[in-house]
Amino acid sequence: MWRLVLALLCLQLGEGLVRIPMRKGRSMREVMRDNGVPEGFLKGLKGDPGRKYLLSNAVAYEPLTNYLNSFYFGEISIGTPPQNFLVLFDTGSSNLWVPSTYCQTPACENHAMFNCSLSSTFSDIGVTYTLRYGFGDLSVVLGSDTVTIQNIVVKNQEFGLSLDEPSNPFYYLDFDGILGMAYPGVGISGYNTLIQNMMQQSQLTEPIFSFYYSRNPTYNYGGEVILGGVDPQLYTGEVLWTPVVQEFYWKIGIEEFSIGPSATGWCSQGCHGIVDTGTFLLTIPGQFMSAFLQQLGAEENDDGYVVDCSSVPSMPTLYFAISGAQLSLPPSVYVLNNDGVCSVGVESTYVSSTNGQPLWILGNVFLRQYYSIFDIANNRVGFALSA
């Protein structure tokens, strides 16, 4: 009887939710190496992932360094009749853009391209803007059209149609575009984000979305984006809620960081962390990177920050103190094993938070351990241990 009640309860909680399955693509490193791109070019792409969060009135910074390692993407449609695109669902940016037939570069032609002449609901806005990547600029022109995600239909949604995409590295990306899910303040001024329009057009059951990343991802199933609520079957235990400290990105407070039982004191004056589904690695403030690697016994080479695979079970667990609770990352989660080469899934940033606090980026490496809930109405993020 209790099993039946529980099943009915879970079914009821799941009603009205929109699930977008995410695939786990090959890393851009793998794709480029398979296409004979020299290792030296990959090294040239390495940059500071924190530049993504530097605000500018004219330019949105979204360095593709974040996508060198791995990424998860799902399908949306734009236009009438619908044209399908694979996009990265990115809580670290706010704009929606896809390749278009305006663009004649090989990078665009190697992907699905939006053809506005084939859509009866397309409207031209004509405003152009630039996404600057440090190793090449992506130019887009704004238009509006109907965006469909499963049974969610958003009308008159502004989005970017690419005008120019450099072949390196865009040609090698498995996904077509990016769907930003951060706050409107980091979007293009004067235009609604897709999340804003979903709420204004009553397309979300609740003003909440959530992410689940499988610990054993495949191309066909890497996890799910859930629009309009949460799925209790995808996590265990209680949800830890923590407030957003600045309504641009999904930025939260971090009170302490520990390596094993030892608190580092690195956040004694307060740290900030951006919960970013568009970043794969765990990003550490640059001033702490050397000490961090030393304590883990990692050495840097062409494969990253490498450790002996046989030592992984005895490596320390990492702990983030958030809202008075300790969120743990065991070495089985933060150490990546690629064909027998074990590397620590971290990178560094020298970008600080707004008031100078050390900035961490909690990317997919962190989010595979924790189901993440983004509560728009209450400006808070929830974490629960992934099922």
XYZ file of C-alpha atoms in Angstrom:
387
model
C 0.000 0.000 0.000
C 2.741 2.451 0.977
C 4.575 1.683 -2.273
C 1.437 2.559 -4.226
C 1.013 5.826 -2.286
C 4.662 6.722 -2.893
C 4.382 5.929 -6.593
C 1.265 8.068 -6.931
C 2.942 10.896 -5.034
C 5.993 10.814 -7.326
C 3.716 10.716 -10.375
C 1.784 13.729 -9.087
C 4.964 15.659 -8.366
C 6.110 14.905 -11.900
C 2.972 16.246 -13.596
C 3.463 19.415 -15.601
C 7.231 19.055 -15.759
C 8.998 19.322 -19.087
C 12.003 17.009 -19.409
C 14.716 17.602 -21.964
C 17.106 14.650 -22.188
C 20.738 15.746 -22.409
C 23.346 13.892 -24.410
C 26.990 13.871 -23.441
C 29.072 14.822 -26.445
C 32.652 13.983 -27.196
C 34.934 16.594 -25.779
C 36.111 19.222 -28.212
C 39.645 18.006 -27.529
C 38.664 14.531 -28.775
C 36.866 15.886 -31.843
C 39.728 18.173 -32.821
C 42.372 15.492 -32.296
C 40.317 13.070 -34.397
C 40.336 15.709 -37.144
C 44.101 16.090 -37.002
C 44.207 19.485 -35.287
C 47.685 19.964 -33.741
C 48.006 19.825 -29.946
C 49.577 23.276 -30.088
C 46.306 24.750 -31.303
C 44.464 23.301 -28.322
C 47.007 24.879 -26.007
C 46.366 28.198 -27.720
C 42.687 27.991 -26.774
C 43.412 27.790 -23.066
C 42.225 30.916 -21.301
C 40.683 32.166 -18.097
C 37.137 30.770 -17.731
C 36.265 33.618 -15.364
C 36.303 36.083 -18.279
C 32.864 34.748 -19.082
C 31.501 36.777 -16.152
C 33.100 40.142 -16.957
C 30.170 42.394 -17.708
C 30.271 44.717 -20.690
C 27.615 46.867 -22.312
C 28.786 46.008 -25.805
C 30.145 42.497 -25.610
C 29.142 39.258 -23.936
C 32.239 37.255 -22.952
C 31.709 33.512 -23.246
C 35.102 31.797 -23.666
C 34.862 28.446 -25.406
C 37.579 27.156 -23.078
C 34.671 25.945 -20.970
C 33.692 23.499 -23.685
C 37.134 22.013 -24.445
C 36.675 19.115 -22.059
C 33.093 17.940 -22.361
C 29.565 19.224 -22.641
C 25.938 18.205 -22.436
C 23.322 19.341 -24.915
C 19.647 18.891 -25.749
C 17.226 19.693 -28.554
C 15.031 22.727 -29.146
C 13.129 23.987 -32.189
C 12.796 27.465 -33.652
C 10.326 28.702 -36.257
C 7.153 27.584 -38.046
C 7.462 24.844 -39.190
C 10.047 23.997 -36.520
C 13.772 23.830 -37.311
C 15.714 21.683 -34.825
C 18.942 22.574 -33.016
C 21.163 20.981 -30.390
C 21.977 23.580 -27.740
C 23.990 23.746 -24.569
C 21.737 24.695 -21.625
C 23.963 27.246 -19.906
C 23.206 28.807 -16.494
C 26.335 30.948 -16.949
C 24.934 33.129 -19.756
C 21.562 34.585 -20.715
C 21.328 34.740 -24.507
C 19.978 32.245 -27.025
C 21.823 31.951 -30.333
C 22.061 29.404 -33.156
C 23.897 29.231 -36.499
C 22.043 30.736 -39.443
C 22.105 30.757 -43.222
C 23.365 34.355 -43.012
C 26.680 32.773 -42.070
C 28.797 31.269 -44.857
C 31.793 30.014 -42.893
C 32.585 26.250 -42.676
C 31.797 26.376 -38.948
C 28.189 27.315 -39.684
C 27.822 24.992 -42.654
C 28.939 22.056 -40.471
C 25.941 22.594 -38.181
C 22.184 23.001 -38.362
C 21.505 26.527 -39.629
C 18.347 28.550 -39.066
C 16.782 29.710 -42.328
C 14.484 32.629 -41.566
C 12.898 32.505 -45.036
C 11.456 29.082 -44.202
C 9.637 30.304 -41.074
C 6.258 32.009 -41.361
C 6.542 33.428 -37.821
C 10.012 35.010 -38.080
C 10.472 38.758 -37.517
C 13.697 40.595 -38.193
C 15.009 42.905 -35.452
C 18.245 43.764 -37.209
C 20.340 44.674 -34.151
C 23.794 43.079 -34.227
C 26.047 42.211 -31.306
C 29.223 40.257 -30.666
C 30.201 37.349 -28.459
C 33.926 37.722 -27.886
C 35.918 34.573 -27.228
C 39.486 35.831 -27.019
C 40.587 33.717 -30.010
C 37.834 34.893 -32.367
C 34.546 36.758 -32.366
C 31.080 35.379 -33.043
C 28.791 37.967 -34.655
C 25.020 37.609 -34.527
C 21.980 39.575 -35.648
C 18.795 39.568 -33.577
C 15.496 38.207 -34.780
C 12.392 36.828 -33.089
C 10.394 33.675 -33.644
C 8.560 30.837 -31.921
C 10.783 28.620 -29.764
C 9.539 25.135 -28.903
C 10.971 22.860 -26.195
C 8.912 19.685 -25.891
C 5.392 21.013 -25.114
C 6.586 24.500 -24.132
C 5.883 27.027 -26.880
C 7.284 30.560 -26.519
C 6.142 33.103 -29.092
C 8.071 36.160 -30.290
C 11.313 35.086 -28.623
C 14.341 37.213 -29.446
C 17.442 35.200 -30.364
C 20.739 35.572 -32.150
C 21.324 34.347 -35.703
C 25.031 33.930 -36.366
C 26.580 36.093 -39.064
C 30.129 34.812 -38.744
C 31.728 31.932 -36.834
C 35.492 31.276 -36.983
C 36.203 27.738 -38.151
C 38.521 27.132 -35.216
C 37.122 26.002 -32.885
C 33.414 26.348 -33.784
C 33.634 23.884 -36.655
C 34.441 21.090 -34.204
C 31.619 21.619 -31.702
C 28.990 18.857 -31.602
C 26.262 21.264 -30.472
C 24.853 24.046 -32.630
C 24.169 26.930 -30.253
C 23.754 28.032 -26.661
C 20.624 28.626 -24.580
C 21.428 30.951 -21.667
C 19.552 30.501 -18.383
C 21.177 33.143 -16.146
C 19.498 36.366 -15.005
C 18.320 38.993 -17.522
C 20.950 41.469 -16.278
C 23.662 39.711 -18.285
C 21.537 39.361 -21.415
C 21.254 41.826 -24.271
C 19.679 44.965 -22.822
C 16.080 45.632 -23.834
C 15.211 42.066 -24.858
C 13.634 39.289 -22.830
C 15.502 36.076 -22.144
C 13.836 32.791 -22.990
C 13.217 32.072 -19.296
C 11.547 35.491 -18.865
C 9.201 34.827 -21.764
C 8.415 31.323 -20.528
C 7.172 32.869 -17.287
C 5.351 35.812 -18.893
C 3.581 33.462 -21.300
C 2.662 31.025 -18.481
C 4.661 28.165 -19.977
C 6.232 27.025 -16.689
C 4.213 25.174 -14.042
C 6.470 26.796 -11.449
C 9.259 29.391 -11.863
C 11.859 26.681 -11.270
C 14.195 24.609 -13.409
C 16.584 21.881 -12.381
C 19.482 19.803 -13.707
C 20.424 16.172 -13.267
C 23.757 14.862 -14.567
C 24.297 11.128 -14.725
C 27.428 9.828 -13.006
C 27.755 7.361 -15.893
C 26.856 9.487 -18.912
C 26.596 8.256 -22.487
C 25.972 10.040 -25.773
C 22.314 8.976 -25.668
C 21.745 9.889 -22.015
C 23.867 12.323 -20.067
C 21.157 13.676 -17.782
C 18.082 15.898 -17.901
C 17.033 19.527 -17.795
C 13.668 19.785 -16.055
C 11.631 22.927 -16.683
C 8.867 23.891 -14.271
C 9.904 21.999 -11.151
C 11.924 19.130 -9.701
C 11.863 15.334 -9.856
C 12.359 13.781 -6.375
C 13.265 10.475 -8.018
C 16.496 12.015 -9.286
C 17.908 12.891 -5.862
C 18.091 11.540 -2.323
C 17.829 13.228 1.063
C 16.931 16.834 1.842
C 17.436 19.840 -0.425
C 19.936 22.404 0.851
C 18.829 25.902 -0.146
C 21.233 28.808 -0.426
C 20.448 32.392 -1.512
C 21.724 34.025 -4.683
C 24.055 36.847 -3.626
C 23.934 38.796 -6.894
C 21.155 38.531 -9.460
C 23.272 38.414 -12.594
C 24.559 34.869 -12.481
C 23.494 32.048 -10.175
C 26.110 33.204 -7.676
C 26.098 31.871 -4.117
C 28.207 32.256 -0.971
C 30.883 29.727 0.022
C 31.890 29.902 3.679
C 34.832 27.489 3.689
C 36.699 25.005 1.543
C 38.371 21.948 3.044
C 40.720 19.338 1.653
C 40.022 16.210 3.659
C 39.528 17.104 7.333
C 41.621 20.276 7.066
C 39.933 23.626 6.465
C 42.072 25.722 4.126
C 40.954 29.130 5.427
C 40.820 30.333 1.823
C 37.266 31.593 2.310
C 37.765 33.108 5.768
C 36.766 36.490 4.333
C 34.031 34.931 2.193
C 34.075 33.331 -1.255
C 31.542 33.303 -4.063
C 30.650 30.435 -6.378
C 28.818 30.560 -9.712
C 26.684 27.496 -10.410
C 27.359 27.106 -14.114
C 26.061 24.239 -16.246
C 28.021 25.651 -19.197
C 31.364 24.957 -17.525
C 32.601 21.398 -17.295
C 35.404 21.600 -14.731
C 35.527 22.799 -11.145
C 37.211 26.198 -11.311
C 39.421 27.320 -8.424
C 40.611 30.869 -7.617
C 44.033 31.173 -9.210
C 45.797 32.270 -6.030
C 44.973 28.903 -4.420
C 45.730 26.613 -7.352
C 49.364 25.830 -6.553
C 48.632 24.905 -2.931
C 45.607 22.865 -3.994
C 47.565 20.781 -6.509
C 50.390 20.286 -4.055
C 48.050 18.885 -1.418
C 46.557 16.489 -3.973
C 49.948 15.449 -5.344
C 48.973 16.400 -8.918
C 51.486 17.325 -11.604
C 50.740 19.386 -14.700
C 51.422 18.033 -18.190
C 49.689 17.983 -21.606
C 46.862 15.836 -20.163
C 46.076 18.318 -17.379
C 46.734 17.966 -13.664
C 47.663 14.296 -13.558
C 47.681 11.856 -10.643
C 48.511 8.160 -10.401
C 45.262 6.263 -11.018
C 46.168 3.745 -8.321
C 46.250 6.545 -5.737
C 42.756 7.888 -6.456
C 40.920 5.834 -3.751
C 43.237 7.258 -1.071
C 42.981 10.888 -2.219
C 41.137 13.331 0.072
C 37.499 14.300 -0.225
C 36.862 17.991 -0.933
C 34.274 19.892 1.125
C 32.410 23.110 0.368
C 30.716 24.789 3.334
C 27.515 26.293 1.925
C 24.689 27.647 4.104
C 26.110 25.873 7.131
C 26.285 22.423 5.485
C 29.259 20.497 4.123
C 28.878 19.459 0.487
C 31.427 16.769 -0.309
C 33.192 15.868 -3.546
C 34.936 12.492 -3.314
C 37.944 11.760 -5.548
C 35.818 9.353 -7.584
C 33.924 12.460 -8.743
C 36.627 15.123 -9.133
C 39.272 12.865 -10.697
C 38.601 12.085 -14.366
C 39.849 8.861 -15.935
C 40.359 9.199 -19.685
C 41.689 5.972 -21.214
C 43.786 5.207 -18.162
C 45.070 8.735 -17.660
C 43.770 10.215 -14.396
C 43.563 13.979 -14.056
C 42.022 16.293 -11.478
C 38.972 17.969 -13.042
C 39.934 21.545 -12.173
C 41.100 24.736 -13.802
C 41.872 28.180 -12.415
C 40.543 31.716 -12.768
C 42.106 35.016 -11.784
C 38.786 36.849 -12.059
C 37.418 37.881 -8.661
C 33.803 38.343 -7.671
C 32.235 41.796 -7.719
C 33.584 42.957 -4.360
C 36.893 41.142 -4.598
C 35.872 37.808 -3.096
C 37.667 34.719 -4.472
C 35.490 33.239 -7.214
C 34.810 29.536 -7.725
C 32.897 28.069 -10.672
C 30.830 25.009 -9.776
C 30.657 23.269 -13.150
C 29.578 19.823 -14.303
C 32.211 18.036 -12.207
C 30.466 19.409 -9.097
C 26.958 19.092 -10.510
C 27.285 15.381 -11.289
C 27.365 14.878 -7.529
C 24.446 17.219 -6.764
C 21.040 17.636 -8.337
C 20.727 21.407 -8.750
C 17.531 23.443 -8.500
C 17.261 27.033 -9.708
C 14.388 28.830 -7.959
C 13.717 32.039 -9.871
C 10.911 33.371 -7.668
C 12.893 33.053 -4.434
C 16.365 33.811 -5.902
C 17.953 30.705 -4.459
C 19.735 27.538 -5.536
C 19.045 24.095 -4.110
C 21.421 21.121 -3.928
C 20.581 17.509 -3.156
C 22.686 14.387 -3.563
C 22.054 12.942 -7.029
C 20.358 9.569 -7.165
